Amino acid sequence: MRLRRDEIDRELSTVEVLSDPAAMRRLSRERARLGHVLAAADRAEALADDEAAAAELAAEDEAFAAEYRALAGELDRARAELTELLAPSDPLDEEDAMVEIHSGEGGDESALFAADLLRMYERYAESVGWRIEELDSQPTDLGGFRSVTVAVRGSAERPAYGTLKFEAGVHRVQRIPVTESQGRVHTSAVGVLVMPDVDAEQVDLDPADVRVDVFRSSGPGGQGVNTTDSAVRLTHLPTGIVVSCQNERSQLQNKEQAMRMLRANLAALAAEEAADEATRMRREQVRSVDRSARIRTYNYPENRLTDHRIGYKSHRLDAILDGDLDELETALHSDEVARRMAAARSEEDR
């Protein structure tokens, strides 16, 4: 790893990389990840030396026993951190993310909850130093979204896709809608898709495979946002994937953003095809926005959030909706690490 870090340092100083922002970003991310692993390894090694010295002293003088136990605990935690960092991971985890939120069953209430989820992700991004850029949206008259797509620029310490990929799925909400006059609790669903926001050279995309259509942008209620055909719809003919963008002022800008969205969809499709059958089936269910295929339930009357994949429950729903996702994301990440390590051990035993 140290040799690879030194190699990256040399590459980062070359003219070719300095003139290529995408290569610079990719290598910088890899170097940061290696730096985390090496720092954890150095810390574990130093603690092991200190623990061994403390063990010798404790054998001669009981007064050092407490210090030995404290160092042993620190060493266990450092080794656990190193093991987690070395666990097999998705190579796309280091990428930025693109998040699509779609309203589903529940009409206006679903669209309003889509806006609430977007706000939750925006608050979380703000708390961890990420940047969010809205690429496309279809707002409703009540302030919700039929759909909204955002790009999330993460950090080396906390990559966006590796964190937000756990949000992909159907989110079910149980609450009294603002349009409900009888005070009854309704259930509706919102679909969230999370894709890696990859660079152009990371996806094999032939322009001849893309049909480009232009149309007039529109806002809530169908009112015209402008009087030119600046909105762009792209159709990837081999896969049938369709994306559109209308938020930018010019047709060229909308096309660039739509191409970015298409690349993310193709990268996600490639990852799905490489996944096992069960994972692929789960991801296909997400696209249906069927509330029976939920991954999570937000119960407002009980202030409770339940993640059905890992059995996580919290009665801090209000704080979570305000962006306090750390505990939940840590639990989901730990579950994934445990599953990956178990799979790796199973593979070794074969």
mmCIF file of C-alpha atoms in Angstrom:
data_model
loop_
_atom_site.group_PDB
_atom_site.id
_atom_site.type_symbol
_atom_site.label_atom_id
_atom_site.label_comp_id
_atom_site.label_asym_id
_atom_site.label_seq_id
_atom_site.Cartn_x
_atom_site.Cartn_y
_atom_site.Cartn_z
ATOM 1 C CA MET A 1 0.000 0.000 0.000
ATOM 2 C CA ARG A 2 2.839 2.380 0.770
ATOM 3 C CA LEU A 3 4.333 1.642 -2.649
ATOM 4 C CA ARG A 4 0.975 2.407 -4.296
ATOM 5 C CA ARG A 5 0.675 5.662 -2.329
ATOM 6 C CA ASP A 6 4.158 6.705 -3.489
ATOM 7 C CA GLU A 7 3.210 5.794 -7.054
ATOM 8 C CA ILE A 8 0.079 7.959 -6.814
ATOM 9 C CA ASP A 9 2.163 10.859 -5.494
ATOM 10 C CA ARG A 10 4.347 10.619 -8.588
ATOM 11 C CA GLU A 11 1.325 10.437 -10.891
ATOM 12 C CA LEU A 12 -0.268 13.473 -9.238
ATOM 13 C CA SER A 13 2.779 15.556 -10.114
ATOM 14 C CA THR A 14 2.734 14.694 -13.832
ATOM 15 C CA VAL A 15 1.538 17.132 -16.466
ATOM 16 C CA GLU A 16 -0.970 14.596 -17.811
ATOM 17 C CA VAL A 17 -2.765 14.277 -14.482
ATOM 18 C CA LEU A 18 -2.510 17.951 -13.567
ATOM 19 C CA SER A 19 -4.301 18.801 -16.823
ATOM 20 C CA ASP A 20 -7.034 16.177 -16.272
ATOM 21 C CA PRO A 21 -9.418 17.143 -13.422
ATOM 22 C CA ALA A 22 -11.176 13.760 -13.508
ATOM 23 C CA ALA A 23 -7.902 11.829 -13.151
ATOM 24 C CA MET A 24 -6.758 14.220 -10.436
ATOM 25 C CA ARG A 25 -9.989 13.688 -8.504
ATOM 26 C CA ARG A 26 -9.875 9.898 -8.889
ATOM 27 C CA LEU A 27 -6.235 9.586 -7.783
ATOM 28 C CA SER A 28 -6.741 11.990 -4.884
ATOM 29 C CA ARG A 29 -9.628 9.856 -3.617
ATOM 30 C CA GLU A 30 -7.536 6.685 -3.865
ATOM 31 C CA ARG A 31 -4.662 8.337 -2.038
ATOM 32 C CA ALA A 32 -6.962 9.526 0.733
ATOM 33 C CA ARG A 33 -8.392 6.018 1.161
ATOM 34 C CA LEU A 34 -4.903 4.492 1.306
ATOM 35 C CA GLY A 35 -3.925 7.181 3.792
ATOM 36 C CA HIS A 36 -6.774 6.139 6.102
ATOM 37 C CA VAL A 37 -5.748 2.472 5.935
ATOM 38 C CA LEU A 38 -2.057 3.186 6.523
ATOM 39 C CA ALA A 39 -2.827 5.550 9.404
ATOM 40 C CA ALA A 40 -4.985 2.863 11.030
ATOM 41 C CA ALA A 41 -2.258 0.262 10.480
ATOM 42 C CA ASP A 42 0.388 2.533 12.012
ATOM 43 C CA ARG A 43 -1.849 3.236 15.001
ATOM 44 C CA ALA A 44 -2.525 -0.482 15.574
ATOM 45 C CA GLU A 45 1.182 -1.258 15.327
ATOM 46 C CA ALA A 46 2.126 1.482 17.811
ATOM 47 C CA LEU A 47 -0.572 0.351 20.259
ATOM 48 C CA ALA A 48 0.621 -3.249 19.983
ATOM 49 C CA ASP A 49 4.127 -2.156 20.949
ATOM 50 C CA ASP A 50 2.799 -0.088 23.858
ATOM 51 C CA GLU A 51 0.584 -2.950 25.026
ATOM 52 C CA ALA A 52 3.512 -5.396 24.990
ATOM 53 C CA ALA A 53 5.637 -2.993 27.019
ATOM 54 C CA ALA A 54 2.793 -2.412 29.497
ATOM 55 C CA ALA A 55 2.300 -6.180 29.842
ATOM 56 C CA GLU A 56 5.923 -6.590 30.855
ATOM 57 C CA LEU A 57 5.661 -3.762 33.390
ATOM 58 C CA ALA A 58 2.360 -5.103 34.771
ATOM 59 C CA ALA A 59 3.993 -8.478 35.371
ATOM 60 C CA GLU A 60 6.566 -6.763 37.580
ATOM 61 C CA ASP A 61 4.363 -4.056 39.153
ATOM 62 C CA GLU A 62 0.587 -4.339 39.694
ATOM 63 C CA ALA A 63 0.289 -0.539 39.376
ATOM 64 C CA PHE A 64 0.703 -0.889 35.591
ATOM 65 C CA ALA A 65 -2.160 -3.380 35.241
ATOM 66 C CA ALA A 66 -4.782 -0.673 34.658
ATOM 67 C CA GLU A 67 -2.664 0.932 31.944
ATOM 68 C CA TYR A 68 -2.231 -2.464 30.281
ATOM 69 C CA ARG A 69 -5.996 -3.082 30.247
ATOM 70 C CA ALA A 70 -6.671 0.381 28.792
ATOM 71 C CA LEU A 71 -4.099 -0.155 26.039
ATOM 72 C CA ALA A 72 -5.509 -3.612 25.307
ATOM 73 C CA GLY A 73 -8.963 -2.071 24.807
ATOM 74 C CA GLU A 74 -7.574 0.633 22.510
ATOM 75 C CA LEU A 75 -5.691 -2.009 20.514
ATOM 76 C CA ASP A 76 -8.856 -4.078 20.039
ATOM 77 C CA ARG A 77 -10.700 -1.021 18.716
ATOM 78 C CA ALA A 78 -7.810 -0.068 16.423
ATOM 79 C CA ARG A 79 -7.629 -3.592 14.995
ATOM 80 C CA ALA A 80 -11.385 -3.628 14.453
ATOM 81 C CA GLU A 81 -11.143 -0.323 12.575
ATOM 82 C CA LEU A 82 -8.280 -1.674 10.442
ATOM 83 C CA THR A 83 -10.211 -4.868 9.698
ATOM 84 C CA GLU A 84 -13.201 -2.811 8.571
ATOM 85 C CA LEU A 85 -11.024 -0.664 6.316
ATOM 86 C CA LEU A 86 -9.464 -3.769 4.763
ATOM 87 C CA ALA A 87 -12.775 -5.555 4.257
ATOM 88 C CA PRO A 88 -13.791 -6.160 0.623
ATOM 89 C CA SER A 89 -15.762 -3.189 -0.674
ATOM 90 C CA ASP A 90 -17.602 -1.970 -3.731
ATOM 91 C CA PRO A 91 -15.098 -0.143 -5.993
ATOM 92 C CA LEU A 92 -17.796 2.460 -6.656
ATOM 93 C CA ASP A 93 -18.028 3.376 -2.962
ATOM 94 C CA GLU A 94 -15.478 6.172 -3.402
ATOM 95 C CA GLU A 95 -17.524 7.943 -6.085
ATOM 96 C CA ASP A 96 -19.821 10.901 -5.698
ATOM 97 C CA ALA A 97 -23.534 10.097 -5.828
ATOM 98 C CA MET A 98 -26.604 10.938 -7.816
ATOM 99 C CA VAL A 99 -29.903 10.607 -5.970
ATOM 100 C CA GLU A 100 -33.332 10.386 -7.600
ATOM 101 C CA ILE A 101 -36.440 10.724 -5.433
ATOM 102 C CA HIS A 102 -39.785 9.747 -6.981
ATOM 103 C CA SER A 103 -43.247 10.060 -5.504
ATOM 104 C CA GLY A 104 -45.331 6.898 -5.659
ATOM 105 C CA GLU A 105 -48.489 5.657 -3.985
ATOM 106 C CA GLY A 106 -50.200 8.441 -2.075
ATOM 107 C CA GLY A 107 -50.593 11.258 -4.593
ATOM 108 C CA ASP A 108 -49.910 14.732 -3.180
ATOM 109 C CA GLU A 109 -48.897 13.294 0.198
ATOM 110 C CA SER A 110 -46.218 11.161 -1.460
ATOM 111 C CA ALA A 111 -44.916 14.186 -3.361
ATOM 112 C CA LEU A 112 -44.725 16.178 -0.120
ATOM 113 C CA PHE A 113 -42.781 13.396 1.566
ATOM 114 C CA ALA A 114 -40.386 13.322 -1.400
ATOM 115 C CA ALA A 115 -39.634 16.962 -0.552
ATOM 116 C CA ASP A 116 -39.147 16.010 3.116
ATOM 117 C CA LEU A 117 -36.633 13.311 2.151
ATOM 118 C CA LEU A 118 -34.739 15.773 -0.033
ATOM 119 C CA ARG A 119 -34.579 18.196 2.876
ATOM 120 C CA MET A 120 -33.302 15.373 5.129
ATOM 121 C CA TYR A 121 -30.472 14.593 2.704
ATOM 122 C CA GLU A 122 -29.660 18.288 2.297
ATOM 123 C CA ARG A 123 -29.399 18.740 6.074
ATOM 124 C CA TYR A 124 -27.216 15.649 6.371
ATOM 125 C CA ALA A 125 -24.972 16.833 3.536
ATOM 126 C CA GLU A 126 -24.595 20.199 5.244
ATOM 127 C CA SER A 127 -23.604 18.525 8.535
ATOM 128 C CA VAL A 128 -20.821 16.431 6.946
ATOM 129 C CA GLY A 129 -19.500 19.063 4.548
ATOM 130 C CA TRP A 130 -20.942 17.707 1.305
ATOM 131 C CA ARG A 131 -22.266 19.790 -1.584
ATOM 132 C CA ILE A 132 -25.632 19.113 -3.248
ATOM 133 C CA GLU A 133 -26.586 20.314 -6.716
ATOM 134 C CA GLU A 134 -30.130 19.971 -8.046
ATOM 135 C CA LEU A 135 -30.075 18.644 -11.607
ATOM 136 C CA ASP A 136 -33.742 18.191 -12.437
ATOM 137 C CA SER A 137 -37.090 18.404 -10.688
ATOM 138 C CA GLN A 138 -40.822 18.191 -11.270
ATOM 139 C CA PRO A 139 -42.387 20.198 -8.421
ATOM 140 C CA THR A 140 -46.043 20.206 -7.466
ATOM 141 C CA ASP A 141 -48.329 23.092 -6.547
ATOM 142 C CA LEU A 142 -48.284 22.113 -2.848
ATOM 143 C CA GLY A 143 -44.489 22.273 -2.581
ATOM 144 C CA GLY A 144 -43.734 18.601 -3.137
ATOM 145 C CA PHE A 145 -41.934 16.795 -5.944
ATOM 146 C CA ARG A 146 -43.200 14.248 -8.417
ATOM 147 C CA SER A 147 -39.482 13.623 -8.945
ATOM 148 C CA VAL A 148 -36.221 15.367 -8.145
ATOM 149 C CA THR A 149 -32.641 14.464 -9.022
ATOM 150 C CA VAL A 150 -29.604 15.819 -7.182
ATOM 151 C CA ALA A 151 -25.854 15.294 -7.463
ATOM 152 C CA VAL A 152 -23.965 14.915 -4.185
ATOM 153 C CA ARG A 153 -20.259 15.752 -3.992
ATOM 154 C CA GLY A 154 -18.775 13.876 -1.035
ATOM 155 C CA SER A 155 -15.378 14.049 0.634
ATOM 156 C CA ALA A 156 -12.361 11.765 0.845
ATOM 157 C CA GLU A 157 -13.166 11.015 4.478
ATOM 158 C CA ARG A 158 -16.833 10.282 3.756
ATOM 159 C CA PRO A 159 -17.557 9.383 0.113
ATOM 160 C CA ALA A 160 -21.100 10.140 -0.977
ATOM 161 C CA TYR A 161 -22.014 6.967 -2.860
ATOM 162 C CA GLY A 162 -20.536 4.612 -0.270
ATOM 163 C CA THR A 163 -22.745 6.268 2.346
ATOM 164 C CA LEU A 164 -25.938 7.092 0.466
ATOM 165 C CA LYS A 165 -26.256 3.796 -1.424
ATOM 166 C CA PHE A 166 -28.073 2.426 1.641
ATOM 167 C CA GLU A 167 -30.871 4.931 0.958
ATOM 168 C CA ALA A 168 -31.855 3.174 -2.264
ATOM 169 C CA GLY A 169 -35.270 1.616 -1.892
ATOM 170 C CA VAL A 170 -38.904 2.318 -1.116
ATOM 171 C CA HIS A 171 -39.482 4.619 1.859
ATOM 172 C CA ARG A 172 -42.916 4.268 3.430
ATOM 173 C CA VAL A 173 -44.423 7.112 5.468
ATOM 174 C CA GLN A 174 -47.331 6.921 7.914
ATOM 175 C CA ARG A 175 -48.750 10.292 8.974
ATOM 176 C CA ILE A 176 -51.747 12.599 8.790
ATOM 177 C CA PRO A 177 -51.536 14.424 5.439
ATOM 178 C CA VAL A 178 -51.978 18.186 5.341
ATOM 179 C CA THR A 179 -54.907 17.549 2.990
ATOM 180 C CA GLU A 180 -56.665 15.209 5.480
ATOM 181 C CA SER A 181 -59.614 16.872 7.205
ATOM 182 C CA GLN A 182 -60.631 13.884 9.391
ATOM 183 C CA GLY A 183 -57.279 13.492 11.149
ATOM 184 C CA ARG A 184 -56.716 9.981 9.797
ATOM 185 C CA VAL A 185 -53.238 8.508 9.339
ATOM 186 C CA HIS A 186 -52.437 7.676 5.723
ATOM 187 C CA THR A 187 -49.685 5.467 4.288
ATOM 188 C CA SER A 188 -47.812 6.445 1.147
ATOM 189 C CA ALA A 189 -44.512 5.585 -0.505
ATOM 190 C CA VAL A 190 -41.542 7.318 -2.097
ATOM 191 C CA GLY A 191 -38.838 5.628 -4.194
ATOM 192 C CA VAL A 192 -35.179 6.583 -3.861
ATOM 193 C CA LEU A 193 -32.561 5.572 -6.420
ATOM 194 C CA VAL A 194 -28.875 6.128 -5.649
ATOM 195 C CA MET A 195 -26.284 5.883 -8.412
ATOM 196 C CA PRO A 196 -22.543 6.556 -8.637
ATOM 197 C CA ASP A 197 -21.811 9.902 -10.282
ATOM 198 C CA VAL A 198 -18.987 8.670 -12.503
ATOM 199 C CA ASP A 199 -16.682 10.477 -14.911
ATOM 200 C CA ALA A 200 -17.230 10.182 -18.664
ATOM 201 C CA GLU A 201 -14.275 7.841 -19.231
ATOM 202 C CA GLN A 202 -15.605 5.364 -16.659
ATOM 203 C CA VAL A 203 -18.656 4.504 -18.782
ATOM 204 C CA ASP A 204 -18.643 3.118 -22.298
ATOM 205 C CA LEU A 205 -21.261 5.347 -23.897
ATOM 206 C CA ASP A 206 -21.550 5.551 -27.679
ATOM 207 C CA PRO A 207 -23.270 8.811 -28.743
ATOM 208 C CA ALA A 208 -24.861 6.881 -31.604
ATOM 209 C CA ASP A 209 -26.802 4.869 -29.010
ATOM 210 C CA VAL A 210 -28.433 7.988 -27.550
ATOM 211 C CA ARG A 211 -31.565 9.605 -28.991
ATOM 212 C CA VAL A 212 -31.877 13.292 -28.104
ATOM 213 C CA ASP A 213 -35.286 14.977 -27.885
ATOM 214 C CA VAL A 214 -35.895 18.587 -26.909
ATOM 215 C CA PHE A 215 -39.060 20.074 -25.443
ATOM 216 C CA ARG A 216 -40.316 23.139 -23.622
ATOM 217 C CA SER A 217 -39.580 23.339 -19.900
ATOM 218 C CA SER A 218 -42.545 23.487 -17.569
ATOM 219 C CA GLY A 219 -43.131 24.158 -13.905
ATOM 220 C CA PRO A 220 -45.896 23.421 -11.390
ATOM 221 C CA GLY A 221 -49.337 23.308 -12.945
ATOM 222 C CA GLY A 222 -47.868 23.107 -16.442
ATOM 223 C CA GLN A 223 -47.106 26.820 -16.607
ATOM 224 C CA GLY A 224 -44.286 27.678 -18.992
ATOM 225 C CA VAL A 225 -40.935 28.400 -17.417
ATOM 226 C CA ASN A 226 -39.536 29.711 -20.672
ATOM 227 C CA THR A 227 -40.566 30.017 -24.289
ATOM 228 C CA THR A 228 -37.759 28.001 -25.912
ATOM 229 C CA ASP A 229 -37.248 24.265 -26.320
ATOM 230 C CA SER A 230 -34.395 24.130 -23.801
ATOM 231 C CA ALA A 231 -35.378 20.948 -21.927
ATOM 232 C CA VAL A 232 -33.627 17.770 -23.069
ATOM 233 C CA ARG A 233 -34.672 14.120 -22.938
ATOM 234 C CA LEU A 234 -32.107 11.391 -23.640
ATOM 235 C CA THR A 235 -33.014 7.791 -24.474
ATOM 236 C CA HIS A 236 -30.318 5.123 -24.361
ATOM 237 C CA LEU A 237 -31.513 2.828 -27.119
ATOM 238 C CA PRO A 238 -29.754 -0.423 -26.075
ATOM 239 C CA THR A 239 -31.148 -0.352 -22.522
ATOM 240 C CA GLY A 240 -34.247 1.837 -22.838
ATOM 241 C CA ILE A 241 -33.058 4.116 -20.020
ATOM 242 C CA VAL A 242 -34.644 7.591 -20.298
ATOM 243 C CA VAL A 243 -33.455 10.714 -18.472
ATOM 244 C CA SER A 244 -34.451 14.337 -18.832
ATOM 245 C CA CYS A 245 -33.282 17.696 -17.568
ATOM 246 C CA GLN A 246 -34.989 21.062 -17.703
ATOM 247 C CA ASN A 247 -33.568 23.029 -14.784
ATOM 248 C CA GLU A 248 -30.793 24.837 -16.665
ATOM 249 C CA ARG A 249 -31.372 27.882 -18.832
ATOM 250 C CA SER A 250 -29.827 26.579 -22.050
ATOM 251 C CA GLN A 251 -30.362 23.446 -24.084
ATOM 252 C CA LEU A 252 -26.605 22.739 -24.028
ATOM 253 C CA GLN A 253 -26.442 22.889 -20.231
ATOM 254 C CA ASN A 254 -29.475 20.645 -19.897
ATOM 255 C CA LYS A 255 -27.924 18.137 -22.324
ATOM 256 C CA GLU A 256 -24.680 18.062 -20.329
ATOM 257 C CA GLN A 257 -26.555 17.415 -17.090
ATOM 258 C CA ALA A 258 -28.757 14.782 -18.747
ATOM 259 C CA MET A 259 -25.643 12.993 -20.056
ATOM 260 C CA ARG A 260 -24.286 13.014 -16.529
ATOM 261 C CA MET A 261 -27.521 11.444 -15.283
ATOM 262 C CA LEU A 262 -27.445 8.852 -18.057
ATOM 263 C CA ARG A 263 -23.867 7.845 -17.209
ATOM 264 C CA ALA A 264 -24.886 7.372 -13.580
ATOM 265 C CA ASN A 265 -27.813 5.165 -14.615
ATOM 266 C CA LEU A 266 -25.569 3.054 -16.838
ATOM 267 C CA ALA A 267 -22.975 2.678 -14.082
ATOM 268 C CA ALA A 268 -25.716 1.574 -11.676
ATOM 269 C CA LEU A 269 -27.053 -0.892 -14.267
ATOM 270 C CA ALA A 270 -23.584 -2.383 -14.728
ATOM 271 C CA ALA A 271 -23.297 -2.789 -10.947
ATOM 272 C CA GLU A 272 -26.710 -4.479 -10.820
ATOM 273 C CA GLU A 273 -25.724 -6.936 -13.542
ATOM 274 C CA ALA A 274 -22.576 -7.810 -11.609
ATOM 275 C CA ALA A 275 -24.550 -8.353 -8.386
ATOM 276 C CA ASP A 276 -26.117 -11.596 -7.255
ATOM 277 C CA GLU A 277 -29.695 -12.421 -8.239
ATOM 278 C CA ALA A 278 -31.229 -11.476 -4.872
ATOM 279 C CA THR A 279 -29.609 -8.055 -4.875
ATOM 280 C CA ARG A 280 -30.708 -7.446 -8.457
ATOM 281 C CA MET A 281 -34.295 -8.375 -7.616
ATOM 282 C CA ARG A 282 -34.316 -6.006 -4.649
ATOM 283 C CA ARG A 283 -33.067 -3.157 -6.800
ATOM 284 C CA GLU A 284 -35.698 -3.823 -9.444
ATOM 285 C CA GLN A 285 -38.394 -3.581 -6.771
ATOM 286 C CA VAL A 286 -37.134 -0.097 -5.894
ATOM 287 C CA ARG A 287 -37.994 1.181 -9.336
ATOM 288 C CA SER A 288 -41.642 0.172 -8.930
ATOM 289 C CA VAL A 289 -42.151 2.433 -5.863
ATOM 290 C CA ASP A 290 -44.470 -0.214 -4.446
ATOM 291 C CA ARG A 291 -44.879 0.408 -0.719
ATOM 292 C CA SER A 292 -45.024 -3.361 -0.082
ATOM 293 C CA ALA A 293 -41.348 -3.482 -1.127
ATOM 294 C CA ARG A 294 -40.350 -0.977 1.563
ATOM 295 C CA ILE A 295 -36.882 -0.789 3.094
ATOM 296 C CA ARG A 296 -37.859 1.770 5.722
ATOM 297 C CA THR A 297 -40.927 3.122 7.501
ATOM 298 C CA TYR A 298 -41.317 6.644 8.915
ATOM 299 C CA ASN A 299 -44.090 6.593 11.528
ATOM 300 C CA TYR A 300 -44.905 10.181 12.507
ATOM 301 C CA PRO A 301 -47.521 9.508 15.256
ATOM 302 C CA GLU A 302 -44.968 7.398 17.194
ATOM 303 C CA ASN A 303 -41.933 9.490 16.142
ATOM 304 C CA ARG A 304 -40.406 6.187 15.032
ATOM 305 C CA LEU A 305 -38.170 5.141 12.163
ATOM 306 C CA THR A 306 -37.701 1.469 11.281
ATOM 307 C CA ASP A 307 -35.170 0.139 8.795
ATOM 308 C CA HIS A 308 -36.531 -3.280 7.859
ATOM 309 C CA ARG A 309 -33.289 -4.601 6.367
ATOM 310 C CA ILE A 310 -31.365 -4.689 9.646
ATOM 311 C CA GLY A 311 -34.156 -4.373 12.216
ATOM 312 C CA TYR A 312 -32.999 -0.897 13.246
ATOM 313 C CA LYS A 313 -35.504 1.204 15.218
ATOM 314 C CA SER A 314 -35.259 4.725 16.532
ATOM 315 C CA HIS A 315 -37.778 6.951 18.294
ATOM 316 C CA ARG A 316 -35.855 10.029 17.143
ATOM 317 C CA LEU A 317 -37.661 10.404 13.821
ATOM 318 C CA ASP A 318 -37.802 14.187 14.133
ATOM 319 C CA ALA A 319 -33.999 14.396 14.554
ATOM 320 C CA ILE A 320 -33.383 11.975 11.677
ATOM 321 C CA LEU A 321 -35.622 13.971 9.338
ATOM 322 C CA ASP A 322 -33.579 17.015 10.359
ATOM 323 C CA GLY A 323 -30.471 15.301 8.961
ATOM 324 C CA ASP A 324 -29.144 13.324 11.942
ATOM 325 C CA LEU A 325 -28.420 10.152 9.944
ATOM 326 C CA ASP A 326 -25.050 9.192 11.440
ATOM 327 C CA GLU A 327 -26.266 6.427 13.757
ATOM 328 C CA LEU A 328 -28.471 4.863 11.089
ATOM 329 C CA GLU A 329 -25.819 5.010 8.363
ATOM 330 C CA THR A 330 -23.204 3.537 10.741
ATOM 331 C CA ALA A 331 -25.515 0.616 11.535
ATOM 332 C CA LEU A 332 -26.156 -0.028 7.831
ATOM 333 C CA HIS A 333 -22.449 0.215 7.006
ATOM 334 C CA SER A 334 -21.500 -2.171 9.830
ATOM 335 C CA ASP A 335 -24.064 -4.675 8.588
ATOM 336 C CA GLU A 336 -22.634 -4.489 5.059
ATOM 337 C CA VAL A 337 -19.053 -4.940 6.324
ATOM 338 C CA ALA A 338 -20.100 -7.992 8.342
ATOM 339 C CA ARG A 339 -21.841 -9.520 5.317
ATOM 340 C CA ARG A 340 -18.885 -8.839 3.013
ATOM 341 C CA MET A 341 -16.409 -10.336 5.468
ATOM 342 C CA ALA A 342 -18.611 -13.407 5.942
ATOM 343 C CA ALA A 343 -18.818 -13.817 2.159
ATOM 344 C CA ALA A 344 -15.036 -13.468 1.859
ATOM 345 C CA ARG A 345 -14.487 -16.118 4.551
ATOM 346 C CA SER A 346 -16.980 -18.421 2.843
ATOM 347 C CA GLU A 347 -15.126 -17.977 -0.449
ATOM 348 C CA GLU A 348 -11.808 -18.805 1.241
ATOM 349 C CA ASP A 349 -13.272 -21.995 2.757
ATOM 350 C CA ARG A 350 -14.323 -23.368 -0.613
#
